[in-house]
Coordinates of C-alpha atoms and ligand atoms in Angstrom, one line a residue:
M3 CA 54.3 4.3 -4.8
T4 CA 52.0 3.3 -7.7
K5 CA 48.4 3.6 -6.8
A6 CA 46.0 0.7 -7.1
H7 CA 43.3 0.5 -9.8
F8 CA 40.6 -0.9 -7.6
G9 CA 39.5 -0.9 -4.0
L10 CA 37.4 -3.4 -2.1
I11 CA 35.7 -2.9 1.3
G12 CA 34.5 -5.9 3.2
L13 CA 36.5 -9.1 3.2
G14 CA 33.6 -11.5 3.6
V15 CA 33.2 -14.5 1.4
M16 CA 32.1 -12.4 -1.6
G17 CA 34.6 -9.6 -1.2
E18 CA 37.5 -11.9 -0.9
N19 CA 36.7 -13.7 -4.1
L20 CA 35.7 -10.6 -6.1
V21 CA 39.0 -8.9 -5.3
L22 CA 40.9 -12.0 -6.4
N23 CA 38.9 -12.0 -9.6
A24 CA 39.7 -8.3 -10.3
E25 CA 43.4 -8.8 -9.6
R26 CA 43.5 -11.9 -11.9
N27 CA 42.0 -9.7 -14.6
G28 CA 44.8 -7.2 -14.3
F29 CA 43.4 -4.7 -11.8
S30 CA 45.8 -4.1 -8.9
S31 CA 43.8 -3.7 -5.8
V32 CA 43.7 -2.5 -2.2
V33 CA 41.5 -4.0 0.4
Y34 CA 39.9 -2.7 3.6
N35 CA 38.0 -4.6 6.3
R36 CA 36.5 -3.4 9.5
T37 CA 38.4 -6.0 11.5
Y38 CA 42.0 -5.5 10.4
S39 CA 43.2 -8.9 11.4
K40 CA 41.0 -10.4 8.6
T41 CA 42.9 -8.2 6.1
E42 CA 46.2 -9.4 7.5
D43 CA 45.1 -13.0 7.3
F44 CA 43.9 -12.6 3.8
L45 CA 47.1 -11.0 2.6
K46 CA 49.1 -13.8 4.2
S47 CA 46.9 -16.5 2.6
R48 CA 44.8 -16.2 -0.6
G49 CA 45.9 -12.6 -1.2
A50 CA 49.7 -13.4 -0.9
D51 CA 52.0 -12.8 -3.9
K52 CA 49.4 -10.8 -5.8
S53 CA 49.0 -7.2 -6.7
I54 CA 46.8 -6.7 -3.6
S55 CA 47.7 -4.5 -0.7
G56 CA 45.9 -3.8 2.6
A57 CA 44.8 -0.6 4.3
I58 CA 44.6 -0.2 8.0
D59 CA 41.9 2.5 7.9
L60 CA 39.7 4.2 5.3
K61 CA 42.0 7.2 4.9
D62 CA 44.9 4.9 4.1
F63 CA 42.6 2.9 1.8
V64 CA 41.6 6.0 -0.2
E65 CA 45.1 7.3 -0.5
K66 CA 46.3 4.0 -2.0
L67 CA 43.8 4.3 -4.9
E68 CA 44.3 6.0 -8.3
R69 CA 41.8 8.8 -9.2
P70 CA 39.0 8.7 -10.0
R71 CA 38.7 6.0 -7.4
R72 CA 36.7 2.8 -8.1
I73 CA 35.5 1.3 -4.8
L74 CA 33.4 -1.8 -4.4
M75 CA 31.6 -2.3 -1.1
M76 CA 30.8 -5.9 -0.2
V77 CA 29.1 -5.5 3.2
K78 CA 25.8 -6.5 4.7
A79 CA 22.8 -4.6 3.3
G80 CA 21.2 -1.9 5.4
K81 CA 22.9 -0.2 8.3
A82 CA 26.4 -1.6 7.5
T83 CA 26.2 -0.1 4.0
D84 CA 25.1 3.3 5.3
A85 CA 27.8 3.2 7.9
V86 CA 30.6 2.5 5.4
I87 CA 29.3 5.3 3.1
Q88 CA 29.3 7.7 6.0
Q89 CA 32.8 6.7 7.1
I90 CA 34.4 6.9 3.7
S91 CA 32.6 10.0 2.3
P92 CA 34.9 12.6 4.0
F93 CA 37.9 11.1 2.2
L94 CA 36.3 10.9 -1.3
E95 CA 36.9 13.5 -4.0
E96 CA 34.8 14.7 -7.0
G97 CA 34.3 11.9 -9.6
D98 CA 35.2 9.0 -7.2
L99 CA 32.8 6.1 -7.6
L100 CA 31.3 3.9 -4.9
I101 CA 29.7 0.6 -6.0
D102 CA 27.5 -1.3 -3.6
G103 CA 27.7 -5.0 -4.5
G104 CA 25.6 -6.2 -1.5
N105 CA 22.0 -7.3 -1.6
S106 CA 20.6 -3.8 -0.9
L107 CA 16.9 -2.9 -0.9
F108 CA 16.4 -1.0 -4.2
S109 CA 14.7 1.9 -2.5
D110 CA 17.8 2.4 -0.3
T111 CA 19.9 2.4 -3.4
E112 CA 17.6 5.1 -5.0
R113 CA 18.2 7.3 -2.0
R114 CA 22.0 6.7 -1.9
V115 CA 22.3 7.3 -5.7
S116 CA 20.7 10.7 -5.3
E117 CA 22.6 11.6 -2.1
L118 CA 26.0 10.6 -3.5
E119 CA 25.5 12.0 -7.0
S120 CA 24.4 15.4 -5.5
K121 CA 27.9 15.5 -3.8
S122 CA 29.5 14.9 -7.2
F123 CA 30.5 11.3 -6.4
G124 CA 29.4 8.4 -8.6
Y125 CA 27.2 5.7 -7.1
I126 CA 26.3 2.3 -8.6
G127 CA 24.0 -0.2 -6.9
M128 CA 25.0 -3.6 -8.3
G129 CA 23.4 -7.0 -7.8
V130 CA 26.0 -9.7 -7.8
S131 CA 25.0 -13.4 -8.2
G132 CA 27.1 -16.6 -8.2
G133 CA 28.1 -17.2 -4.6
A134 CA 31.7 -17.6 -3.6
K135 CA 32.7 -19.6 -6.7
G136 CA 31.0 -17.3 -9.1
A137 CA 32.6 -14.3 -7.4
L138 CA 36.0 -15.8 -8.0
Q139 CA 35.5 -17.3 -11.5
G140 CA 33.0 -14.9 -13.0
P141 CA 29.7 -13.8 -11.5
S142 CA 26.6 -12.3 -13.1
M143 CA 26.4 -8.6 -12.3
M144 CA 23.5 -6.2 -12.5
P145 CA 24.7 -2.6 -12.1
G146 CA 22.3 0.3 -11.9
G147 CA 22.8 4.0 -11.5
T148 CA 23.8 6.8 -13.9
K149 CA 25.2 5.7 -17.3
S150 CA 28.3 7.8 -16.9
S151 CA 29.2 6.1 -13.6
Y152 CA 28.7 2.7 -15.2
K153 CA 31.0 3.7 -18.1
A154 CA 33.8 4.3 -15.5
I155 CA 33.7 0.6 -14.4
E156 CA 32.5 -1.1 -17.6
P157 CA 35.9 -2.4 -18.7
L158 CA 36.6 -3.8 -15.2
L159 CA 33.1 -5.5 -14.9
N160 CA 33.3 -6.9 -18.5
K161 CA 36.5 -8.7 -17.6
M162 CA 35.3 -9.9 -14.1
A163 CA 32.0 -11.2 -15.3
A164 CA 31.2 -14.8 -16.4
Q165 CA 31.3 -15.1 -20.2
V166 CA 28.7 -16.8 -22.3
E167 CA 28.5 -17.2 -26.1
D168 CA 27.1 -13.8 -26.6
G169 CA 29.3 -11.8 -24.3
P170 CA 29.9 -11.0 -20.6
C171 CA 27.2 -11.6 -18.0
V172 CA 27.0 -7.9 -17.1
T173 CA 25.2 -5.0 -18.7
Y174 CA 24.0 -1.5 -17.7
I175 CA 20.6 -2.2 -16.2
G176 CA 19.1 1.3 -15.8
P177 CA 18.9 4.3 -13.5
G178 CA 18.6 4.5 -9.7
G179 CA 18.0 1.3 -7.9
S180 CA 17.2 -0.8 -11.0
G181 CA 20.3 -3.0 -10.6
H182 CA 19.3 -4.0 -7.1
F183 CA 15.7 -4.4 -8.2
V184 CA 16.7 -6.8 -10.9
K185 CA 18.9 -8.7 -8.4
T186 CA 16.0 -8.9 -6.0
V187 CA 13.7 -10.5 -8.6
H188 CA 16.6 -12.8 -9.6
N189 CA 16.6 -14.0 -6.0
G190 CA 12.8 -14.4 -6.0
I191 CA 13.0 -16.7 -9.0
E192 CA 15.8 -18.5 -7.2
Y193 CA 13.5 -19.1 -4.2
G194 CA 10.9 -20.5 -6.6
I195 CA 13.2 -23.0 -8.3
E196 CA 14.8 -24.2 -5.1
Q197 CA 11.3 -25.0 -3.6
I198 CA 10.2 -26.6 -6.9
L199 CA 13.2 -29.0 -6.8
A200 CA 12.7 -29.7 -3.1
E201 CA 9.0 -30.6 -3.8
S202 CA 10.1 -33.0 -6.6
Y203 CA 12.6 -34.7 -4.2
D204 CA 9.9 -35.0 -1.5
L205 CA 7.5 -36.7 -4.0
M206 CA 10.1 -39.1 -5.3
K207 CA 11.0 -40.0 -1.7
R208 CA 7.6 -40.3 -0.2
V209 CA 5.3 -41.3 -3.0
C210 CA 7.8 -43.2 -5.2
G211 CA 9.8 -44.7 -2.4
M212 CA 13.2 -43.7 -3.9
N213 CA 16.4 -43.2 -2.0
C214 CA 18.7 -40.2 -2.3
D215 CA 21.0 -41.9 -4.8
E216 CA 18.1 -42.8 -7.1
I217 CA 16.7 -39.3 -6.8
S218 CA 20.1 -37.9 -7.6
E219 CA 20.1 -40.0 -10.8
V220 CA 16.9 -38.4 -11.9
F221 CA 18.3 -34.9 -11.3
G222 CA 21.3 -36.1 -13.4
F223 CA 18.9 -37.1 -16.2
W224 CA 17.0 -33.7 -16.0
N225 CA 20.3 -31.8 -16.1
K226 CA 20.9 -33.3 -19.6
T227 CA 17.6 -32.0 -21.0
E228 CA 17.2 -28.6 -22.7
E229 CA 14.2 -27.8 -20.4
L230 CA 16.0 -28.4 -17.1
S231 CA 19.7 -28.1 -17.6
S232 CA 20.8 -25.6 -14.9
Y233 CA 23.1 -24.9 -12.1
L234 CA 20.4 -25.5 -9.4
V235 CA 19.5 -29.0 -10.8
E236 CA 23.3 -29.7 -11.1
I237 CA 24.0 -28.9 -7.5
T238 CA 20.9 -30.8 -6.3
E239 CA 22.2 -33.9 -8.0
M240 CA 25.4 -33.4 -6.2
C241 CA 24.0 -32.6 -2.7
L242 CA 21.8 -35.8 -2.8
K243 CA 24.9 -38.0 -3.3
V244 CA 26.8 -36.7 -0.3
K245 CA 27.1 -39.0 2.7
D246 CA 27.5 -38.2 6.4
P247 CA 31.1 -39.1 7.1
E248 CA 30.1 -40.2 10.6
D249 CA 27.9 -43.1 9.5
G250 CA 27.8 -43.1 5.7
S251 CA 24.1 -42.3 5.5
D252 CA 22.6 -39.6 3.2
L253 CA 23.6 -36.2 4.6
V254 CA 20.6 -34.3 3.4
E255 CA 18.4 -36.4 5.6
K256 CA 20.2 -35.2 8.7
I257 CA 19.6 -31.5 7.9
M258 CA 17.0 -29.6 9.9
D259 CA 14.0 -28.9 7.6
K260 CA 13.9 -25.1 8.4
A261 CA 14.8 -22.4 5.8
G262 CA 14.9 -18.7 6.5
Q263 CA 13.4 -16.0 4.4
K264 CA 14.4 -12.5 4.7
G265 CA 15.5 -9.7 2.4
T266 CA 15.3 -10.4 -1.3
G267 CA 12.7 -13.1 -1.4
L268 CA 10.3 -11.1 0.8
W269 CA 11.1 -7.9 -1.2
T270 CA 10.3 -9.7 -4.5
V271 CA 6.8 -10.6 -3.3
V272 CA 6.1 -7.2 -1.7
S273 CA 7.2 -5.5 -4.9
A274 CA 5.1 -7.8 -7.0
L275 CA 2.0 -7.1 -4.9
Q276 CA 2.7 -3.3 -5.0
L277 CA 3.0 -3.5 -8.8
G278 CA 0.0 -5.7 -9.3
A279 CA 2.0 -8.7 -10.6
S280 CA 0.6 -12.2 -10.2
V281 CA 3.4 -14.3 -8.7
P282 CA 1.8 -17.3 -7.0
T283 CA 4.7 -19.7 -7.6
I284 CA 7.3 -17.4 -6.2
Y285 CA 5.0 -16.5 -3.3
A286 CA 4.4 -20.2 -2.6
S287 CA 8.2 -20.7 -2.3
L288 CA 8.4 -17.9 0.2
N289 CA 5.5 -19.3 2.2
G290 CA 7.1 -22.7 2.0
R291 CA 10.1 -21.3 4.0
V292 CA 7.8 -19.5 6.4
M293 CA 5.9 -22.8 7.1
S294 CA 9.2 -24.7 7.4
S295 CA 10.3 -22.4 10.1
M296 CA 7.3 -23.3 12.3
K297 CA 8.9 -26.7 13.2
S298 CA 7.5 -27.1 16.7
Q299 CA 3.9 -26.2 15.6
R300 CA 4.2 -28.7 12.7
Q301 CA 5.3 -31.4 15.0
R302 CA 2.4 -30.7 17.4
A303 CA -0.1 -30.7 14.4
E304 CA 1.3 -33.9 13.0
S305 CA 0.8 -35.7 16.4
L306 CA -2.8 -34.3 16.4
F307 CA -3.8 -35.0 12.8
G308 CA -1.5 -38.0 12.1
S309 CA 1.1 -38.3 9.3
P310 CA 0.0 -38.9 5.7
K311 CA -0.8 -42.6 4.9
T312 CA 1.7 -44.2 2.6
Y313 CA 0.4 -43.9 -1.0
S314 CA 2.1 -45.3 -4.0
F315 CA 1.3 -43.6 -7.4
N316 CA 2.9 -44.2 -10.8
L317 CA 4.8 -41.0 -11.4
G318 CA 7.0 -42.4 -14.1
S319 CA 10.3 -44.3 -13.9
K320 CA 13.9 -43.4 -13.7
S321 CA 14.4 -44.2 -17.4
D322 CA 11.9 -41.6 -18.5
G323 CA 13.1 -39.1 -15.9
M324 CA 9.9 -39.5 -13.8
A325 CA 8.0 -37.9 -16.7
P326 CA 5.0 -36.4 -14.8
I327 CA 7.2 -35.0 -12.1
M328 CA 9.5 -33.6 -14.7
D329 CA 6.5 -32.0 -16.4
A330 CA 5.6 -30.4 -13.0
V331 CA 9.2 -29.2 -12.5
V332 CA 9.5 -27.8 -16.0
L333 CA 6.2 -25.9 -15.9
S334 CA 6.7 -24.6 -12.4
T335 CA 10.2 -23.4 -13.3
I336 CA 8.8 -21.7 -16.4
A337 CA 6.2 -20.1 -14.1
S338 CA 8.9 -18.8 -11.8
Y339 CA 10.8 -17.1 -14.6
A340 CA 7.5 -15.9 -16.2
Q341 CA 6.4 -14.3 -12.9
G342 CA 9.8 -12.8 -12.3
M343 CA 9.9 -11.3 -15.8
E344 CA 6.4 -9.9 -15.3
I345 CA 7.5 -8.1 -12.1
L346 CA 10.4 -6.6 -14.1
R347 CA 8.1 -5.6 -17.0
L348 CA 5.7 -3.7 -14.6
A349 CA 8.6 -2.2 -12.6
S350 CA 10.2 -0.9 -15.7
E351 CA 7.0 1.0 -16.5
E352 CA 6.3 2.1 -13.0
Y353 CA 9.8 3.2 -12.1
K354 CA 10.9 4.3 -15.6
Y355 CA 13.8 1.8 -15.5
E356 CA 13.6 1.0 -19.3
L357 CA 14.7 -2.5 -18.6
H358 CA 15.8 -4.4 -21.7
M359 CA 14.5 -7.9 -21.1
P360 CA 16.6 -9.8 -23.6
S361 CA 19.8 -8.4 -22.0
I362 CA 18.6 -9.4 -18.5
A363 CA 18.0 -12.9 -19.7
Q364 CA 21.5 -12.8 -21.4
I365 CA 23.4 -11.8 -18.3
W366 CA 21.6 -14.5 -16.2
K367 CA 22.8 -17.2 -18.7
G368 CA 26.1 -17.6 -16.9
G369 CA 27.7 -17.0 -13.5
C370 CA 24.5 -16.7 -11.5
I371 CA 22.5 -19.1 -9.4
I372 CA 19.5 -19.2 -11.7
R373 CA 21.6 -19.9 -14.9
S374 CA 19.9 -22.4 -17.1
T375 CA 19.4 -23.4 -20.7
L376 CA 15.8 -22.0 -20.4
L377 CA 17.3 -18.5 -20.3
K378 CA 18.3 -18.8 -23.9
R379 CA 14.7 -19.4 -24.8
I380 CA 13.6 -16.5 -22.6
Q381 CA 16.1 -14.2 -24.3
E382 CA 14.8 -15.4 -27.7
A383 CA 11.2 -14.9 -26.7
F384 CA 11.8 -11.2 -25.7
I385 CA 13.8 -10.6 -28.9
L386 CA 10.9 -12.1 -31.0
D387 CA 8.4 -9.9 -29.2
P388 CA 9.8 -7.1 -27.1
Q389 CA 6.3 -6.3 -25.8
L390 CA 5.6 -9.9 -24.7
P391 CA 3.2 -9.6 -21.7
N392 CA 3.9 -13.1 -20.4
L393 CA 6.3 -15.8 -21.3
L394 CA 3.4 -18.3 -21.4
L395 CA 2.2 -16.6 -24.6
D396 CA 5.5 -17.2 -26.5
P397 CA 5.2 -20.1 -29.0
W398 CA 8.0 -22.2 -27.5
F399 CA 6.8 -21.8 -23.9
S400 CA 3.1 -22.3 -24.8
K401 CA 4.0 -25.6 -26.5
Q402 CA 5.6 -26.7 -23.2
V403 CA 2.4 -25.8 -21.4
K404 CA 0.2 -27.7 -23.8
E405 CA 2.5 -30.8 -23.7
R406 CA 3.1 -30.9 -19.9
L407 CA -0.1 -29.7 -18.3
N408 CA -1.5 -33.2 -17.9
G409 CA 1.6 -34.3 -16.1
L410 CA 1.5 -31.3 -13.7
T411 CA -2.2 -32.0 -13.1
K412 CA -1.5 -35.7 -12.3
V413 CA 1.3 -34.8 -9.9
V414 CA -0.8 -32.2 -8.0
S415 CA -3.8 -34.5 -7.7
A416 CA -1.6 -37.5 -6.6
S417 CA 0.1 -35.2 -4.0
A418 CA -3.3 -34.0 -2.7
E419 CA -4.5 -37.6 -2.3
A420 CA -1.3 -38.6 -0.6
G421 CA -1.5 -35.5 1.7
I422 CA 1.9 -34.3 0.6
P423 CA 2.3 -30.5 0.3
V424 CA 3.5 -29.2 -3.1
P425 CA 2.9 -25.5 -2.8
C426 CA 4.8 -24.5 -5.9
F427 CA 3.4 -27.2 -8.1
S428 CA -0.2 -26.5 -7.0
S429 CA 0.2 -22.8 -7.3
T430 CA 1.6 -23.2 -10.7
L431 CA -1.3 -25.3 -11.8
D432 CA -3.8 -22.7 -10.6
Y433 CA -1.7 -19.9 -12.2
I434 CA -1.8 -21.6 -15.6
N435 CA -5.4 -22.6 -15.3
S436 CA -6.4 -19.1 -14.3
Y437 CA -4.2 -17.5 -17.0
K438 CA -5.8 -19.5 -19.7
T439 CA -9.4 -18.9 -18.6
S440 CA -11.0 -16.0 -20.3
R441 CA -13.9 -15.8 -17.9
L442 CA -13.1 -16.1 -14.2
P443 CA -15.7 -16.0 -11.3
Q444 CA -14.8 -12.5 -10.3
N445 CA -18.2 -11.4 -11.7
L446 CA -19.7 -12.8 -8.5
V447 CA -17.1 -11.0 -6.4
Q448 CA -18.1 -7.8 -8.1
A449 CA -21.7 -8.5 -7.4
M450 CA -21.0 -9.0 -3.7
R451 CA -19.0 -5.8 -3.5
D452 CA -21.7 -3.9 -5.1
C453 CA -24.3 -5.5 -2.8
F454 CA -22.6 -4.6 0.5
G455 CA -20.7 -1.5 -0.5
S456 CA -22.3 0.0 -3.6
H457 CA -18.9 -0.4 -5.3
T458 CA -20.6 -0.6 -8.7
Y459 CA -19.6 -2.9 -11.5
E460 CA -18.9 -3.0 -15.2
R461 CA -21.0 -5.2 -17.6
I462 CA -19.9 -7.3 -20.5
D463 CA -22.8 -6.2 -22.7
K464 CA -22.9 -2.5 -22.1
V465 CA -20.3 0.3 -21.4
G466 CA -20.5 2.2 -18.1
S467 CA -20.6 1.8 -14.4
F468 CA -23.6 0.1 -12.8
H469 CA -25.2 -0.3 -9.4
T470 CA -28.0 -2.6 -8.5
D471 CA -30.2 -2.8 -5.4
W472 CA -29.5 -6.5 -4.7
D473 CA -32.0 -7.0 -1.8
V474 CA -34.8 -9.0 -3.3
Ligands
NBP511 P1 29.4 -10.8 5.1 O1 28.2 -10.0 5.1 O2 29.5 -12.0 5.8 O3 30.6 -9.9 5.6 C1 30.7 -8.5 5.3 C2 32.1 -8.0 5.6 O4 31.9 -6.6 5.7 C3 32.8 -8.4 6.9 O5 34.1 -8.8 6.6 C4 32.8 -7.2 7.8 O6 33.9 -7.0 8.6 C5 32.7 -6.1 6.8 N1 32.2 -4.8 7.3 C6 32.8 -3.6 7.1 BR1 34.2 -3.3 6.1 N2 32.1 -2.6 7.7 C7 31.1 -3.2 8.3 C8 30.1 -2.6 9.1 N3 30.0 -1.3 9.4 N4 29.2 -3.5 9.6 C9 29.2 -4.8 9.3 N5 30.2 -5.4 8.6 C10 31.2 -4.6 8.1 O7 29.9 -10.9 3.6 P2 29.3 -11.6 2.3 O8 28.6 -12.9 2.6 O9 30.5 -11.6 1.4 O10 28.2 -10.6 1.8 C11 28.4 -9.3 1.4 C12 27.2 -8.8 0.7 O11 27.1 -9.5 -0.5 C13 25.9 -8.9 1.5 O12 25.1 -7.7 1.2 C14 25.3 -10.1 0.9 O13 23.9 -10.1 1.0 C15 25.7 -10.0 -0.6 N6 25.8 -11.3 -1.3 C16 26.2 -12.4 -0.8 C17 26.3 -13.6 -1.5 C18 26.7 -14.9 -0.9 O14 26.6 -15.9 -1.6 N7 27.3 -14.8 0.3 C19 25.9 -13.6 -2.8 C20 25.5 -12.4 -3.4 C21 25.5 -11.2 -2.7 P3 34.2 -7.7 10.0 O15 35.2 -8.7 9.6 O16 34.6 -6.7 10.9 O17 32.9 -8.3 10.4

């Protein structure tokens, strides 16, 4: 019997679609799932009449694959991934390659790469973005590990990935856990943009008195602009139009206002803090989810403090795309990307990943959840200046800041007066205002620290380390 080119473990939503993608691109496949009935169901339905066969156990699975084996694991991150590695390892042979396409913590991937490579197996930790549709039609993929392991799957990944004008949305990211690190930061940026769009919806609803259809029209307008054309704006326009089949009202208004945060969003912020990256917009989006989950406390507090009074501010019109709100969305989105790229720049130095920023922007231009026209500008900014410390310093992005800062300021002050929380907008305003201030008040912080703890301070007029007896 001819052996299959490619093996897939884990028939969840991502695994199912990725194996169909591989098969469509000419790679005969074999699939294994912990619960065999799911494999049978898949082979009778979406997997029927294709070059895909099933395996009842991992021994059978491995025997059905050509050597060196190329095996993609699409299982939950953490214990499930370790369990699968442990179960399959006795059947693997020298040169076989395991690819973890789940959302693994990058330090787990570092450990697995060195463990597996020391046994002469290949191991790639690969971030995959694009949801179910992307997995089927072409995702963005971020593989990290040894270059030789990557070479063994490069032709497969190049075909499976989304394609943009300058190539497939996949590239070798770097050694160790770098692929999963980049995917983590991708998700942190995604958290930011989702919260930013939600804040704009809230303002249009509560300050401008617009209904979901009207707000959807504004998202449609934004999606036609260079600054905001993106997958997330596009799906927001769509979601806002959907009605509840039971009574024809707007479905989003029936959804519980609680969002979870675990895994990648949290890891992005923790990594940023460890690396000394300033990421207030991304952090605000994470905290927005934490706050949202405290529903019963918020209900209690609202009955204690009262709901915000109804305010009406002029925040633009539908014909100008609610200009000040659009300014706030554009600058906050830029801040999310800028902060994400900053984490990557620092991680690249700290962990010796040697990340190539233009290539990362390039592979995010298609297939993934944060794809947007802005990524072309980000790619160009890092080509123009490979050492660019922050996107805000690039000529095109700094022009956006200059032109849109008044709009963002107006939106944040109107929201504050109306008592409407806009954590990402207000954090972005502080971020930009701090970033463009050459003298911040941390001189006084340093004085206090020296006063109570003799921590010493530097001076702006003399070189050296100074201590003062502050008691007067
Ligand atoms: P799920 O996480 O929902 O399902 C995982 C599959 O793995 C199930 O079919 C399960 O089998 C199987 N599995 C095997 Br095989 N061994 C397992 C074990 N020891 N413990 C637990 N499950 C085991 O799939 P998913 O949503 O496709 O996500 C897969 C990975 O991709 C995750 O790491 C996820 O974070 C990541 N990811 C997801 C998305 C997305 O949009 N969903 C996007 C990007 C990345 P069973 O039938 O016996 O339970």
